[in-house]
JSON list of C-alpha atoms in Angstrom, two decimals:
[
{"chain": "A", "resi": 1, "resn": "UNK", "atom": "CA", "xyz": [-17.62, 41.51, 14.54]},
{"chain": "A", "resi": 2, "resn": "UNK", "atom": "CA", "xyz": [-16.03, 43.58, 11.36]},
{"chain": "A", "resi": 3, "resn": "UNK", "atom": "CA", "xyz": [-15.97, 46.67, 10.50]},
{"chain": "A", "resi": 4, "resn": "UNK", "atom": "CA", "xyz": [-14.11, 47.86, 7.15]},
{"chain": "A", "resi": 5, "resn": "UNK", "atom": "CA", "xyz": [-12.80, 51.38, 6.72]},
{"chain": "A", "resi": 6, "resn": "UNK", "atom": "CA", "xyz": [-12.39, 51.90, 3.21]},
{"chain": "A", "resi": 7, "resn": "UNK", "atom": "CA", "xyz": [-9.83, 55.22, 2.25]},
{"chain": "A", "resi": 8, "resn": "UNK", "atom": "CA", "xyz": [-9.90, 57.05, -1.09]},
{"chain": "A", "resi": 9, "resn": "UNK", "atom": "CA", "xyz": [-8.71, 60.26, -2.89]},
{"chain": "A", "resi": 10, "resn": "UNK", "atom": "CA", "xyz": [-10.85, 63.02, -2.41]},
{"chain": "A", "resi": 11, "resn": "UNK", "atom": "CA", "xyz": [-12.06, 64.67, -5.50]},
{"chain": "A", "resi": 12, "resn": "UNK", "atom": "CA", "xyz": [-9.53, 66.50, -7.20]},
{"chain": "A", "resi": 13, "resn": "UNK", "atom": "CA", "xyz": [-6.24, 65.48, -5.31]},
{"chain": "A", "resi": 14, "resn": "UNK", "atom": "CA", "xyz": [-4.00, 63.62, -8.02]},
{"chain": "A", "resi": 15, "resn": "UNK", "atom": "CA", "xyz": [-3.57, 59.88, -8.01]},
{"chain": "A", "resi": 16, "resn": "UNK", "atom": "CA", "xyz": [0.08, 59.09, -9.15]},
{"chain": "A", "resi": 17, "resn": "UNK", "atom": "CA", "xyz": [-0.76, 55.32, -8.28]},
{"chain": "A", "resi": 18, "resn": "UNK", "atom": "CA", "xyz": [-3.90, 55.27, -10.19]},
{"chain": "A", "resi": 19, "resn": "UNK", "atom": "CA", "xyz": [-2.52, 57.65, -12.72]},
{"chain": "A", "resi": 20, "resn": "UNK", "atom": "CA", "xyz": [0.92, 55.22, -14.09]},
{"chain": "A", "resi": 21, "resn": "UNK", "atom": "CA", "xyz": [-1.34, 52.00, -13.88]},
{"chain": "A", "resi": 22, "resn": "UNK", "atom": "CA", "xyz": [-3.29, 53.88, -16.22]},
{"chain": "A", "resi": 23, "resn": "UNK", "atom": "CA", "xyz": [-0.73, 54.87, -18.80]},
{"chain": "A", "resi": 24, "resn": "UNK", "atom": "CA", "xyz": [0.05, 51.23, -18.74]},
{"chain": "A", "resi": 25, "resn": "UNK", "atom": "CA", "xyz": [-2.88, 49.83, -19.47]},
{"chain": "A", "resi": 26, "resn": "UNK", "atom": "CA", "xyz": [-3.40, 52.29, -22.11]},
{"chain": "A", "resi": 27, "resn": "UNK", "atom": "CA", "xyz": [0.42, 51.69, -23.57]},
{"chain": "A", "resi": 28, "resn": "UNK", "atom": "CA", "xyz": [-0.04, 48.12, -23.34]},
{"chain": "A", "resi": 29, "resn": "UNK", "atom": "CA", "xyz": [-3.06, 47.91, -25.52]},
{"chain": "A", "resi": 30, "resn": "UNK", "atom": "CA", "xyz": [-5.96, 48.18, -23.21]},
{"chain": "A", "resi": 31, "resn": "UNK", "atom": "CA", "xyz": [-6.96, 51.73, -24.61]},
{"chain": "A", "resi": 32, "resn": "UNK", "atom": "CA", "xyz": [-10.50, 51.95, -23.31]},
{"chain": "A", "resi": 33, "resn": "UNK", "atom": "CA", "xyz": [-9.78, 51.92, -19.55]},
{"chain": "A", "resi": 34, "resn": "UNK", "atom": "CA", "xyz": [-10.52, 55.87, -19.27]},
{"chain": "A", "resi": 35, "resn": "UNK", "atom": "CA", "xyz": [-9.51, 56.22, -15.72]},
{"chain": "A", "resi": 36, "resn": "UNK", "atom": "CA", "xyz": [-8.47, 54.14, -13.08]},
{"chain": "A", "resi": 37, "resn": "UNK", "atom": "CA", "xyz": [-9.66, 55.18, -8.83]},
{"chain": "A", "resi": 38, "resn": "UNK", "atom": "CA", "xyz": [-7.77, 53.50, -6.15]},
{"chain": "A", "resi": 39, "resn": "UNK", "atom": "CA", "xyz": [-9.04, 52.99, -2.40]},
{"chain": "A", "resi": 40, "resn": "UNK", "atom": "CA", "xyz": [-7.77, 50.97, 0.50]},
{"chain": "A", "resi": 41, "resn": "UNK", "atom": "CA", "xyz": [-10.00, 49.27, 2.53]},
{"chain": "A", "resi": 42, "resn": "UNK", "atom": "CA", "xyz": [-8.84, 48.08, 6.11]},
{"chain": "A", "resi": 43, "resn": "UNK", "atom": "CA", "xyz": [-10.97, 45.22, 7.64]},
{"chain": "A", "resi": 44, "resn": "UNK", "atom": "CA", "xyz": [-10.88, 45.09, 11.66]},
{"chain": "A", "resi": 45, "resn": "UNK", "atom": "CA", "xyz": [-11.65, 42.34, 13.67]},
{"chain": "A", "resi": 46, "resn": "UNK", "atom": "CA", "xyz": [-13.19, 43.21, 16.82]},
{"chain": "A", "resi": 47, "resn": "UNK", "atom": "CA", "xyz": [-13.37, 41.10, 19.99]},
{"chain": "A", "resi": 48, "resn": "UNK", "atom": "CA", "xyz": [-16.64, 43.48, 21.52]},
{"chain": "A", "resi": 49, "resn": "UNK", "atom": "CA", "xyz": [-18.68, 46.32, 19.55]},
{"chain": "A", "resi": 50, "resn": "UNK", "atom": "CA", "xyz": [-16.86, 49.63, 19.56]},
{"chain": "A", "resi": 51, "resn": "UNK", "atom": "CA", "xyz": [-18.56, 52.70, 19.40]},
{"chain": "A", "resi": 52, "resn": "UNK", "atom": "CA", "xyz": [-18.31, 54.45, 16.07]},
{"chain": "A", "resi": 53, "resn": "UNK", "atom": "CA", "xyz": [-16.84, 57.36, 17.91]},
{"chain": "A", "resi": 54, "resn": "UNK", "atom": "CA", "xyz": [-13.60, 55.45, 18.75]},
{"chain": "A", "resi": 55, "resn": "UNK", "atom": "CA", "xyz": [-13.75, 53.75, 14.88]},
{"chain": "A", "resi": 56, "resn": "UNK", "atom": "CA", "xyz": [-13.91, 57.63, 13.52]},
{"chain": "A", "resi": 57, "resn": "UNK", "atom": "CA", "xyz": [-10.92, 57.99, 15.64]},
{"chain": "A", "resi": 58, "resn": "UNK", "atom": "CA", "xyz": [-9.23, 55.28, 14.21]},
{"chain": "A", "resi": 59, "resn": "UNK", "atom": "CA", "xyz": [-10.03, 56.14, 10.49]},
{"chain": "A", "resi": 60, "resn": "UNK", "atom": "CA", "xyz": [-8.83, 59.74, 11.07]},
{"chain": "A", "resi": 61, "resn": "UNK", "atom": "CA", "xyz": [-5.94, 59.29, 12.70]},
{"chain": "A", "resi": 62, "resn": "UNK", "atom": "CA", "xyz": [-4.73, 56.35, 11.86]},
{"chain": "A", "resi": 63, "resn": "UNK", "atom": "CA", "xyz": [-5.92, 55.05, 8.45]},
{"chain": "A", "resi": 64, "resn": "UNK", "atom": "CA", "xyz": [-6.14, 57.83, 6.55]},
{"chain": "A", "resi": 65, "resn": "UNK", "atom": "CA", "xyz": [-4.68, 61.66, 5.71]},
{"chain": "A", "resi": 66, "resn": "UNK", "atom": "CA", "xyz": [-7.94, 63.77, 6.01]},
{"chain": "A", "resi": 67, "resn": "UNK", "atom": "CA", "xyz": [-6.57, 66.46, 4.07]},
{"chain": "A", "resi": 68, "resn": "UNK", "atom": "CA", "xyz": [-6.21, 64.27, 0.86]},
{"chain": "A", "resi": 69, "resn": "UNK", "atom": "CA", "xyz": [-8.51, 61.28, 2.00]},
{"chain": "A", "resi": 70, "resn": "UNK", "atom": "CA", "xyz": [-11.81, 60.44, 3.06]},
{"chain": "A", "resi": 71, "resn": "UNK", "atom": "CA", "xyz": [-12.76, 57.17, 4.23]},
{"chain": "A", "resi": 72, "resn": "UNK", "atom": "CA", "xyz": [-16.22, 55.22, 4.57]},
{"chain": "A", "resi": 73, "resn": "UNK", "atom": "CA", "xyz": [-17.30, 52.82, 7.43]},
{"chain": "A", "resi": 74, "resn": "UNK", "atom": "CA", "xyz": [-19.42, 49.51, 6.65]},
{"chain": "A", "resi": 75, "resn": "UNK", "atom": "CA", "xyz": [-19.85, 47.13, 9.54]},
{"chain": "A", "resi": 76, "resn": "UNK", "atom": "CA", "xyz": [-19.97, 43.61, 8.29]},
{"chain": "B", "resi": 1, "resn": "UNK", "atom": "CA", "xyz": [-19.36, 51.84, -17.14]},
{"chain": "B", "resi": 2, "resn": "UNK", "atom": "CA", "xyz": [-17.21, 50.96, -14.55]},
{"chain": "B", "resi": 3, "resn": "UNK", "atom": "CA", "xyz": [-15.21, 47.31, -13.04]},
{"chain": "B", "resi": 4, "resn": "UNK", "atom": "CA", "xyz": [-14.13, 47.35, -9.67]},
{"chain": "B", "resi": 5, "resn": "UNK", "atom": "CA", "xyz": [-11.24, 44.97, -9.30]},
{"chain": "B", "resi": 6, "resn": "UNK", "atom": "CA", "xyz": [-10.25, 44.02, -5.71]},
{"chain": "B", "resi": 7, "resn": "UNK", "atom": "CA", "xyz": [-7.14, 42.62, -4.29]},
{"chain": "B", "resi": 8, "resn": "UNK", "atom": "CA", "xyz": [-6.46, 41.07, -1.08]},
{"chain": "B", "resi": 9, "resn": "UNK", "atom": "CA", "xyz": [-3.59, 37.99, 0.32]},
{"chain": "B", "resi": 10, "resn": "UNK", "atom": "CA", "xyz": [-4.58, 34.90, 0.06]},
{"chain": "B", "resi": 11, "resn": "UNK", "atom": "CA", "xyz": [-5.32, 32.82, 3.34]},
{"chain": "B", "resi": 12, "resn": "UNK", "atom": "CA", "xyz": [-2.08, 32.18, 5.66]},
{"chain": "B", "resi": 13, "resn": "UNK", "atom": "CA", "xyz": [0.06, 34.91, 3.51]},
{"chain": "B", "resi": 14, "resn": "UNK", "atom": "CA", "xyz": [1.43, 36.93, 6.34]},
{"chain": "B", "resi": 15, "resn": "UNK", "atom": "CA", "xyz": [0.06, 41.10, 5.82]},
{"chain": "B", "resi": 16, "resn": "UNK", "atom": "CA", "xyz": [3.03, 43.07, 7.47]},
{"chain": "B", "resi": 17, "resn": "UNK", "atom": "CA", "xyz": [1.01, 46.47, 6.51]},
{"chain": "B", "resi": 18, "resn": "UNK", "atom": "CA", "xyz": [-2.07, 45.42, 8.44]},
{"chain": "B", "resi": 19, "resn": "UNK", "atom": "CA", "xyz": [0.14, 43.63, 11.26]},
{"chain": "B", "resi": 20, "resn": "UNK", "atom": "CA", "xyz": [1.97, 46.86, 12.14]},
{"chain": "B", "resi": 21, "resn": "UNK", "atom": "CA", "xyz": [-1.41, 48.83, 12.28]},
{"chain": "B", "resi": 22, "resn": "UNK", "atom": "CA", "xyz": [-2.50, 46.16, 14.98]},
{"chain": "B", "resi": 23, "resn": "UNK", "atom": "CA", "xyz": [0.05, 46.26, 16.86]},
{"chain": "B", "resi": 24, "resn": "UNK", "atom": "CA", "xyz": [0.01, 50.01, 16.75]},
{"chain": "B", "resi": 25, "resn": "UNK", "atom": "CA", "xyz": [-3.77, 50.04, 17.56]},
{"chain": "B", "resi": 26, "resn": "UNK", "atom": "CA", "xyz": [-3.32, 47.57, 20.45]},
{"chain": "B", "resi": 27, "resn": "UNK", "atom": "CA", "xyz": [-0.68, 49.83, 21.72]},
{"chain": "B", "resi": 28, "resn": "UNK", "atom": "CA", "xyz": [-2.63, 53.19, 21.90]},
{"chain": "B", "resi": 29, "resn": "UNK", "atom": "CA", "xyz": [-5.33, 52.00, 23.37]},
{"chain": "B", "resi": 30, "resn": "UNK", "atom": "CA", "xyz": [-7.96, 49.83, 21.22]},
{"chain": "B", "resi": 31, "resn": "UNK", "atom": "CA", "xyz": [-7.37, 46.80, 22.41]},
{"chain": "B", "resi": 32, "resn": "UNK", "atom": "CA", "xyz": [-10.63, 44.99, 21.46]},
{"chain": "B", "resi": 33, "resn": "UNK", "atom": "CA", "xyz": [-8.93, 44.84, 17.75]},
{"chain": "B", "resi": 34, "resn": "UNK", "atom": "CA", "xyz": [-8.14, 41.19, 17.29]},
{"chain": "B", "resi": 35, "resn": "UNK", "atom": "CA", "xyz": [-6.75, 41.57, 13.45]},
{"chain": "B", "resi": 36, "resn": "UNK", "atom": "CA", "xyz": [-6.53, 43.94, 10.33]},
{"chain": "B", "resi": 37, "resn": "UNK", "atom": "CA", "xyz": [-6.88, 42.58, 6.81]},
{"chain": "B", "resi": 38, "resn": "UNK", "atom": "CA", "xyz": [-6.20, 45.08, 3.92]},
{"chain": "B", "resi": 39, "resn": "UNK", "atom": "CA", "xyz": [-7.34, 44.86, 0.51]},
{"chain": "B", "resi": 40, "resn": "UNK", "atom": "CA", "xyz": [-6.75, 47.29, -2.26]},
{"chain": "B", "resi": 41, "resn": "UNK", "atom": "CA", "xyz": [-9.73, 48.39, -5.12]},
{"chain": "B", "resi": 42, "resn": "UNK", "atom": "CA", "xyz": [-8.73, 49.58, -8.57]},
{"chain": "B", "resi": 43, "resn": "UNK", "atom": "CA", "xyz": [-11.80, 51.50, -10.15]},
{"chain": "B", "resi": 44, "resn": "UNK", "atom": "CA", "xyz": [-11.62, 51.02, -13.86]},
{"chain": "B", "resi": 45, "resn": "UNK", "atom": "CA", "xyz": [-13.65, 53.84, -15.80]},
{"chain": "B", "resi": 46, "resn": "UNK", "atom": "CA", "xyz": [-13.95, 52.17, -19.15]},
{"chain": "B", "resi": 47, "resn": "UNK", "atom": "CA", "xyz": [-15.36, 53.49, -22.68]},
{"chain": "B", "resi": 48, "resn": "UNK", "atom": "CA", "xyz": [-17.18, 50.62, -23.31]},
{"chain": "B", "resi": 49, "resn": "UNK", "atom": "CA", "xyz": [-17.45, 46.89, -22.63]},
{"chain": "B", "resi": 50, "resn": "UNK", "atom": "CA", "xyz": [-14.36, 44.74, -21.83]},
{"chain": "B", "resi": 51, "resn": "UNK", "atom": "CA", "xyz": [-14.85, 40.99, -22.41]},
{"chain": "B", "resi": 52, "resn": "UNK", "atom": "CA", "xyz": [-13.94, 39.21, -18.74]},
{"chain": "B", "resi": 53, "resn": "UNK", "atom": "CA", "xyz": [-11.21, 37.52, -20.24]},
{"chain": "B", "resi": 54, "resn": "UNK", "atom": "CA", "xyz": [-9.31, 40.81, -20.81]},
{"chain": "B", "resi": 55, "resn": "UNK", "atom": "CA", "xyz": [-10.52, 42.50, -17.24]},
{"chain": "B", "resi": 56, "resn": "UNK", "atom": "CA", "xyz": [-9.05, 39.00, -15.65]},
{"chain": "B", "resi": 57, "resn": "UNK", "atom": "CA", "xyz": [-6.09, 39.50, -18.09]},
{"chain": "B", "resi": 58, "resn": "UNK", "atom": "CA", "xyz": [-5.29, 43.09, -16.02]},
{"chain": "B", "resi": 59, "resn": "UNK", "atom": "CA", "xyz": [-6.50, 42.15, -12.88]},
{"chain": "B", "resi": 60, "resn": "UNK", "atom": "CA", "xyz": [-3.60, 38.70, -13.00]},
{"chain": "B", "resi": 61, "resn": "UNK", "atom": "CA", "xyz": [-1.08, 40.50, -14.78]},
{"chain": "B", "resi": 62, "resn": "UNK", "atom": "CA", "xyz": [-1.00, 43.54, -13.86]},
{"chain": "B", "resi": 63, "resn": "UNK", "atom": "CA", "xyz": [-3.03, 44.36, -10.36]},
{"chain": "B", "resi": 64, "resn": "UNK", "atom": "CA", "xyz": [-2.30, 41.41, -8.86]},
{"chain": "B", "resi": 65, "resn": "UNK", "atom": "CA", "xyz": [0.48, 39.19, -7.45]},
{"chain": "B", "resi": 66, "resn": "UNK", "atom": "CA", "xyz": [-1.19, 35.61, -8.44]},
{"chain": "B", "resi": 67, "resn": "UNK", "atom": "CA", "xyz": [1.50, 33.85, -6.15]},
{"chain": "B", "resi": 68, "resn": "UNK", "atom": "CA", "xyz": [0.11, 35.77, -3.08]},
{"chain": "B", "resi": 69, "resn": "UNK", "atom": "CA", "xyz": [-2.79, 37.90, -3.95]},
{"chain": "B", "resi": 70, "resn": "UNK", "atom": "CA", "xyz": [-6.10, 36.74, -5.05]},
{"chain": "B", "resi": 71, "resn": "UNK", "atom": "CA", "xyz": [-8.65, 39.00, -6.55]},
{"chain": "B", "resi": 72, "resn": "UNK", "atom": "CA", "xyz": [-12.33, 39.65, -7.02]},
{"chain": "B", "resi": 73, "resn": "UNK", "atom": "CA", "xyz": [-13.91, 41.48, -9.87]},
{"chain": "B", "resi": 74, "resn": "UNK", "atom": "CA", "xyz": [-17.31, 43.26, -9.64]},
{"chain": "B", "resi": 75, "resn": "UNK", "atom": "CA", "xyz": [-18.89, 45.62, -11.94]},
{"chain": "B", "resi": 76, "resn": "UNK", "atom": "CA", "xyz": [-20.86, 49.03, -11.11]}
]
């Protein structure tokens, strides 16, 4: 069983990553990439099904900063 | 319109990121996780239409580490 926590920017909180790969692409000749959104996604592999109060847990505290991130949960 | 380009390590490339967050997660407690894979998505806004050839150009050159990394492209 899988489960994939994916972690991304919230609105509004600066991307530096995202940001200098843009000025890049831009500098280097690729001027119509208008923005460029990073996220992270983690993929666990799970011996049993966990309850998706203990994969919250896991996201929150582990994964991501909830002041600057949220995350999603798929299960696979 | 909008290209999602996603990077991940190929098959038997060793992931110290997602190893240490296993054997951090085993260690407090979820034990039932048998292995993290990571991947990383760069969200390209773009003004209009980029050939493939040119999206595969960024996504080898610049996103990705062809020796290690392999990559998937996808658009929204």
């Amino acid at each position: 069983m899988k489960v994939k926590i994916t972690v991304s920017f919230k609105k509004g909180i600066f991307n530096p990553e995202g940001d200098t790969i843009l000025r890049t692409l831009n500098k280097i000749g690729y001027e119509n990439v208008k923005k460029v959104g990073i996220e992270r996604s983690f993929i666990l592999e799970l011996s049993e099904e966990m309850p998706e109060e203990k994969i919250n847990e896991i996201a929150q505290n582990i994964l991501s900063n909830p002041v600057i991130e949220d995350y999603t949960v798929t299960k696979e």
